[in-house]
Tab-separated table of C-alpha atoms in Angstrom:
chain	number	residue	atom	x	y	z
A	1	MET	CA	23.924	70.994	-15.199
A	2	LEU	CA	26.766	73.463	-15.131
A	3	PRO	CA	29.009	74.212	-18.127
A	4	SER	CA	32.461	72.683	-18.325
A	5	ARG	CA	35.337	74.826	-17.131
A	6	PHE	CA	36.325	77.599	-19.556
A	7	GLU	CA	38.390	80.771	-19.732
A	8	TYR	CA	36.353	83.939	-20.222
A	9	HIS	CA	37.603	86.786	-22.447
A	10	ARG	CA	36.004	90.189	-22.888
A	11	PRO	CA	37.864	91.941	-25.734
A	12	GLU	CA	37.725	95.716	-26.007
A	13	SER	CA	37.706	95.761	-29.820
A	14	LEU	CA	36.785	93.618	-32.793
A	15	GLU	CA	40.465	93.326	-33.662
A	16	GLU	CA	41.224	91.925	-30.201
A	17	ALA	CA	38.357	89.456	-30.540
A	18	LEU	CA	39.659	88.283	-33.907
A	19	HIS	CA	43.131	87.878	-32.445
A	20	LEU	CA	41.734	85.657	-29.684
A	21	LEU	CA	39.901	83.491	-32.193
A	22	ALA	CA	43.008	83.159	-34.343
A	23	GLU	CA	45.015	82.204	-31.247
A	24	HIS	CA	42.614	79.612	-29.819
A	25	GLY	CA	40.979	78.267	-33.005
A	26	ASP	CA	38.475	75.455	-32.498
A	27	GLU	CA	38.812	75.724	-28.713
A	28	ALA	CA	37.102	79.136	-28.696
A	29	LYS	CA	33.458	80.125	-29.099
A	30	VAL	CA	32.022	83.592	-29.631
A	31	LEU	CA	29.428	84.803	-27.123
A	32	ALA	CA	27.022	87.488	-28.345
A	33	GLY	CA	23.655	87.461	-26.536
A	34	GLY	CA	24.184	84.000	-25.063
A	35	GLN	CA	20.613	82.825	-25.669
A	36	SER	CA	21.709	79.856	-27.768
A	37	LEU	CA	25.269	79.120	-26.661
A	38	ILE	CA	24.789	79.198	-22.878
A	39	PRO	CA	21.947	76.617	-22.800
A	40	VAL	CA	23.987	74.341	-25.079
A	41	MET	CA	26.994	74.701	-22.769
A	42	LYS	CA	24.881	73.979	-19.692
A	43	LEU	CA	23.741	70.742	-21.333
A	44	ARG	CA	27.411	70.068	-22.152
A	45	LEU	CA	26.613	69.683	-25.825
A	46	ALA	CA	29.373	72.246	-26.317
A	47	ALA	CA	32.425	72.645	-24.119
A	48	PRO	CA	34.647	75.449	-25.421
A	49	ALA	CA	37.868	76.025	-23.506
A	50	HIS	CA	37.657	79.755	-24.283
A	51	LEU	CA	34.613	82.025	-24.422
A	52	VAL	CA	35.072	85.297	-26.333
A	53	ASP	CA	32.369	87.783	-25.296
A	54	ILE	CA	31.746	90.343	-28.076
A	55	GLY	CA	28.436	91.564	-26.667
A	56	ARG	CA	29.757	95.024	-25.817
A	57	LEU	CA	31.553	95.799	-29.069
A	58	GLY	CA	28.762	97.831	-30.652
A	59	MET	CA	27.953	96.544	-34.164
A	60	ASP	CA	24.250	97.047	-33.494
A	61	SER	CA	23.226	99.707	-36.016
A	62	ILE	CA	20.208	99.373	-38.326
A	63	ALA	CA	20.492	101.704	-41.309
A	64	GLU	CA	19.944	101.997	-45.048
A	65	GLY	CA	22.636	103.033	-47.507
A	66	ASP	CA	24.228	102.022	-50.807
A	67	GLY	CA	21.046	100.275	-51.898
A	68	ARG	CA	20.769	97.990	-48.899
A	69	LEU	CA	19.715	97.676	-45.293
A	70	ALA	CA	22.768	97.049	-43.095
A	71	ILE	CA	22.144	95.420	-39.717
A	72	GLY	CA	24.945	95.091	-37.223
A	73	ALA	CA	25.324	91.502	-36.054
A	74	LEU	CA	24.845	92.539	-32.419
A	75	ALA	CA	21.481	94.201	-33.021
A	76	ARG	CA	19.117	92.682	-30.468
A	77	HIS	CA	15.831	91.110	-31.479
A	78	ARG	CA	14.237	93.855	-29.362
A	79	ASP	CA	15.926	96.551	-31.467
A	80	LEU	CA	14.573	94.983	-34.645
A	81	GLU	CA	11.109	94.604	-33.124
A	82	ARG	CA	11.006	98.314	-32.273
A	83	SER	CA	12.602	99.645	-35.459
A	84	ASP	CA	10.386	102.147	-37.286
A	85	LEU	CA	12.489	101.620	-40.404
A	86	LEU	CA	11.635	97.914	-40.496
A	87	LYS	CA	7.973	98.593	-39.830
A	88	ALA	CA	7.866	101.068	-42.716
A	89	ARG	CA	9.964	99.275	-45.356
A	90	TYR	CA	10.750	95.684	-44.361
A	91	PRO	CA	7.451	94.066	-43.340
A	92	VAL	CA	8.806	90.499	-43.333
A	93	MET	CA	11.353	91.405	-40.664
A	94	ALA	CA	8.842	93.543	-38.783
A	95	ALA	CA	6.409	90.615	-38.670
A	96	ALA	CA	9.046	88.099	-37.538
A	97	ALA	CA	10.776	90.077	-34.792
A	98	PRO	CA	7.915	90.052	-32.218
A	99	LEU	CA	7.452	86.295	-32.727
A	100	ILE	CA	10.961	85.339	-31.687
A	101	SER	CA	10.829	83.457	-28.391
A	102	ASP	CA	9.871	85.626	-25.391
A	103	PRO	CA	10.741	89.157	-24.153
A	104	VAL	CA	13.753	87.964	-22.140
A	105	VAL	CA	15.333	86.310	-25.177
A	106	ARG	CA	14.454	89.256	-27.421
A	107	ASN	CA	16.103	91.651	-24.964
A	108	LEU	CA	19.397	89.723	-25.019
A	109	GLY	CA	19.579	87.664	-28.192
A	110	THR	CA	21.148	89.030	-31.375
A	111	ILE	CA	20.421	88.550	-35.050
A	112	GLY	CA	24.021	87.544	-35.726
A	113	GLY	CA	24.047	84.992	-32.940
A	114	SER	CA	20.782	83.521	-34.147
A	115	LEU	CA	22.035	83.119	-37.715
A	116	CYS	CA	25.326	81.603	-36.567
A	117	HIS	CA	23.483	79.105	-34.368
A	118	ALA	CA	21.729	77.909	-37.561
A	119	ASP	CA	18.839	76.158	-35.839
A	120	PRO	CA	16.409	74.970	-38.565
A	121	ALA	CA	13.627	76.079	-36.208
A	122	GLY	CA	15.137	79.579	-35.999
A	123	ASP	CA	13.153	82.418	-37.540
A	124	TRP	CA	15.773	84.784	-38.958
A	125	GLY	CA	17.251	82.238	-41.355
A	126	SER	CA	13.954	81.894	-43.216
A	127	VAL	CA	13.398	85.641	-43.258
A	128	MET	CA	16.841	86.222	-44.743
A	129	LEU	CA	16.275	83.570	-47.404
A	130	ALA	CA	13.061	85.294	-48.468
A	131	LEU	CA	14.850	88.660	-48.650
A	132	GLN	CA	17.967	87.428	-50.527
A	133	ALA	CA	20.182	88.643	-47.700
A	134	SER	CA	23.914	88.203	-47.309
A	135	VAL	CA	26.259	88.192	-44.314
A	136	VAL	CA	29.647	89.799	-43.792
A	137	LEU	CA	32.298	87.609	-42.156
A	138	ARG	CA	35.479	89.116	-40.725
A	139	SER	CA	38.759	87.536	-39.640
A	140	GLY	CA	42.363	88.587	-39.281
A	141	ARG	CA	42.755	87.457	-42.900
A	142	GLY	CA	40.237	89.986	-44.177
A	143	GLU	CA	36.520	90.253	-44.916
A	144	ARG	CA	34.170	88.304	-47.147
A	145	GLU	CA	30.482	88.508	-47.991
A	146	LEU	CA	28.370	85.383	-48.467
A	147	PRO	CA	24.768	84.980	-49.642
A	148	ILE	CA	22.646	83.544	-46.875
A	149	THR	CA	22.001	80.517	-49.105
A	150	GLU	CA	25.712	79.656	-48.908
A	151	PHE	CA	26.118	80.599	-45.258
A	152	LEU	CA	23.445	78.230	-43.901
A	153	GLU	CA	24.775	74.747	-44.615
A	154	ASP	CA	22.952	72.274	-42.354
A	155	THR	CA	21.581	71.788	-38.843
A	156	PHE	CA	23.664	73.988	-36.515
A	157	THR	CA	26.236	74.244	-39.311
A	158	THR	CA	27.332	77.333	-41.238
A	159	ALA	CA	30.185	78.393	-43.513
A	160	LEU	CA	31.701	80.412	-40.654
A	161	GLU	CA	35.375	79.548	-40.090
A	162	PRO	CA	36.696	79.167	-36.501
A	163	ASP	CA	38.602	82.469	-36.725
A	164	GLU	CA	35.717	84.468	-38.222
A	165	ILE	CA	33.031	86.689	-36.709
A	166	LEU	CA	29.783	87.592	-38.443
A	167	THR	CA	29.760	91.395	-38.305
A	168	GLU	CA	26.845	92.498	-40.481
A	169	VAL	CA	23.686	91.315	-42.232
A	170	ARG	CA	22.824	92.962	-45.544
A	171	VAL	CA	19.365	93.038	-47.096
A	172	PRO	CA	18.675	94.569	-50.537
A	173	GLN	CA	16.429	97.602	-50.353
A	174	PRO	CA	12.935	96.937	-51.715
A	175	ALA	CA	12.394	98.213	-55.228
A	176	GLY	CA	9.016	99.281	-56.554
A	177	SER	CA	5.862	97.895	-55.001
A	178	SER	CA	6.511	95.123	-52.525
A	179	GLY	CA	5.143	93.476	-49.416
A	180	GLY	CA	5.710	90.525	-47.169
A	181	THR	CA	4.975	88.776	-43.906
A	182	TYR	CA	6.036	85.998	-41.554
A	183	LEU	CA	3.517	83.402	-40.424
A	184	LYS	CA	4.386	81.134	-37.520
A	185	MET	CA	2.580	78.231	-35.876
A	186	GLU	CA	3.702	77.583	-32.301
A	187	ARG	CA	2.240	75.458	-29.527
A	188	LYS	CA	2.416	78.370	-27.082
A	189	VAL	CA	3.718	81.925	-27.119
A	190	GLY	CA	7.495	81.941	-27.156
A	191	ASP	CA	7.863	78.374	-28.414
A	192	PHE	CA	9.893	77.228	-31.388
A	193	ALA	CA	7.909	77.050	-34.602
A	194	THR	CA	6.015	73.928	-35.522
A	195	VAL	CA	6.003	75.426	-39.020
A	196	ALA	CA	6.662	78.961	-40.201
A	197	ALA	CA	6.952	80.719	-43.550
A	198	ALA	CA	8.526	84.001	-44.607
A	199	VAL	CA	7.188	85.498	-47.835
A	200	HIS	CA	8.342	88.544	-49.803
A	201	LEU	CA	6.684	89.634	-53.052
A	202	SER	CA	7.422	92.482	-55.457
A	203	LEU	CA	5.286	93.682	-58.374
A	204	SER	CA	6.145	95.272	-61.719
A	205	ASP	CA	3.321	96.667	-63.865
A	206	GLY	CA	0.824	94.511	-62.010
A	207	THR	CA	2.645	91.223	-62.499
A	208	ILE	CA	4.936	89.445	-60.074
A	209	GLU	CA	8.552	90.484	-60.509
A	210	ARG	CA	9.998	88.308	-57.753
A	211	VAL	CA	8.907	86.163	-54.838
A	212	GLY	CA	11.142	85.045	-51.983
A	213	ILE	CA	10.076	82.253	-49.630
A	214	GLY	CA	11.795	80.834	-46.548
A	215	LEU	CA	10.495	77.884	-44.525
A	216	THR	CA	11.162	77.197	-40.841
A	217	ALA	CA	11.291	73.867	-38.977
A	218	VAL	CA	10.510	71.655	-41.967
A	219	GLY	CA	13.991	70.503	-42.939
A	220	SER	CA	17.550	70.078	-41.735
A	221	LYS	CA	18.006	73.825	-42.195
A	222	ASN	CA	15.875	76.817	-43.132
A	223	LEU	CA	14.577	75.951	-46.603
A	224	GLN	CA	14.130	78.008	-49.763
A	225	PRO	CA	11.610	76.327	-52.093
A	226	THR	CA	13.106	77.567	-55.348
A	227	ASP	CA	10.577	75.818	-57.594
A	228	ALA	CA	7.747	77.601	-55.810
A	229	GLU	CA	9.535	80.939	-56.217
A	230	ALA	CA	10.268	80.300	-59.889
A	231	SER	CA	6.647	79.371	-60.604
A	232	LEU	CA	5.603	82.926	-59.741
A	233	ALA	CA	8.270	84.931	-61.566
A	234	GLY	CA	6.513	87.026	-64.219
A	235	ALA	CA	3.149	85.481	-63.393
A	236	GLU	CA	-0.179	87.132	-62.772
A	237	PRO	CA	-0.868	87.278	-59.020
A	238	THR	CA	-3.875	84.981	-59.034
A	239	GLU	CA	-5.279	82.608	-56.469
A	240	ALA	CA	-4.458	79.699	-58.752
A	241	ALA	CA	-0.824	80.807	-59.063
A	242	PHE	CA	-0.537	81.130	-55.292
A	243	ALA	CA	-2.108	77.683	-54.817
A	244	GLU	CA	0.477	76.141	-57.145
A	245	ALA	CA	3.300	77.895	-55.271
A	246	GLY	CA	1.933	76.602	-51.977
A	247	ARG	CA	1.808	73.080	-53.365
A	248	LEU	CA	5.381	73.278	-54.632
A	249	ALA	CA	6.618	74.710	-51.314
A	250	ALA	CA	4.966	71.883	-49.397
A	251	GLU	CA	6.501	69.389	-51.803
A	252	ALA	CA	9.960	70.880	-51.219
A	253	SER	CA	9.668	70.642	-47.437
A	254	SER	CA	10.849	67.608	-45.493
A	255	PRO	CA	9.315	67.754	-42.014
A	256	VAL	CA	9.412	64.899	-39.527
A	257	THR	CA	6.573	63.450	-37.515
A	258	ASP	CA	6.910	64.326	-33.815
A	259	VAL	CA	4.854	65.505	-30.840
A	260	ARG	CA	4.044	68.718	-32.716
A	261	GLY	CA	2.313	66.921	-35.571
A	262	SER	CA	2.677	64.508	-38.438
A	263	ALA	CA	4.835	65.212	-41.470
A	264	GLU	CA	1.683	65.260	-43.623
A	265	TYR	CA	0.064	67.860	-41.365
A	266	LYS	CA	3.156	70.073	-41.408
A	267	ARG	CA	3.317	69.977	-45.204
A	268	HIS	CA	-0.312	71.059	-45.270
A	269	VAL	CA	0.545	74.008	-43.006
A	270	VAL	CA	3.393	74.962	-45.352
A	271	ASP	CA	0.931	74.978	-48.255
A	272	VAL	CA	-1.597	77.103	-46.364
A	273	TYR	CA	0.975	79.537	-44.959
A	274	VAL	CA	2.656	80.138	-48.304
A	275	ARG	CA	-0.662	80.830	-50.012
A	276	ARG	CA	-1.830	83.023	-47.140
A	277	GLY	CA	1.493	84.844	-46.966
A	278	LEU	CA	1.474	85.551	-50.695
A	279	ALA	CA	-2.050	86.989	-50.473
A	280	ARG	CA	-1.040	89.295	-47.620
A	281	ALA	CA	2.133	90.338	-49.395
A	282	LEU	CA	0.150	91.115	-52.536
A	283	ASP	CA	-2.257	93.343	-50.620
A	284	MET	CA	0.701	95.279	-49.174
A	285	ALA	CA	2.382	95.611	-52.563
A	286	ARG	CA	-0.781	96.913	-54.207
A	287	ALA	CA	-1.252	99.442	-51.403
A	288	ALA	CA	2.352	100.676	-51.600
């Protein structure tokens, strides 16, 4: 199918883009990499009267400063996959980036577009939950910063207002000894996750200071199993502690039975992936 008729805009600045959104409101959609919006438009699940293309406005830097990693919303998945900074200091992101779809999507798709699409089977949402990230939203009314937990509301639903653009993703810099990973089960390379888990762990004097966990494709949005995280705060990093966290994470998940597997099977994968991810993260933290 072809998309419904729309008017295409290519603003030369962020300010011009924000003006267009303020002018057209709910009738406008922002186009970044187009890897989520264009297929939805072709299926006519979305039919915006105005398309505002921000893909050439820059906002693609990846840099540390002021105690955080700042990622421009238009950074491509490819840029994140190739980033030496992520490979050296942000292993959860480094592990996730090569697993996102296929090379074509990674060359065009953006981290901001992915987060705004808010697909519960999307990878970046879970990674950002594990890392306690926040997003910066800009409109003609000003700028606000939201924790990722407040930004992701439900399936394909975020706290983004019609006149706002996500401009930056912020991740706290790792403190002390830390490690993490992203484990993803997919039917074939480039597929959406059947189940995936992002895990970040930090140590203090040999005990667990904090654990962050994000789960993919096992709920109506990317899930953060807070009981599993809380069970490990201040705990000794033992196999038994990790097993309990895996159990609690599986309990917090709400997968559905479909062609990819039964709900019971998916919960089992959550359990295994959380335990396995914690063990890998611990090895990294101890080696740091």
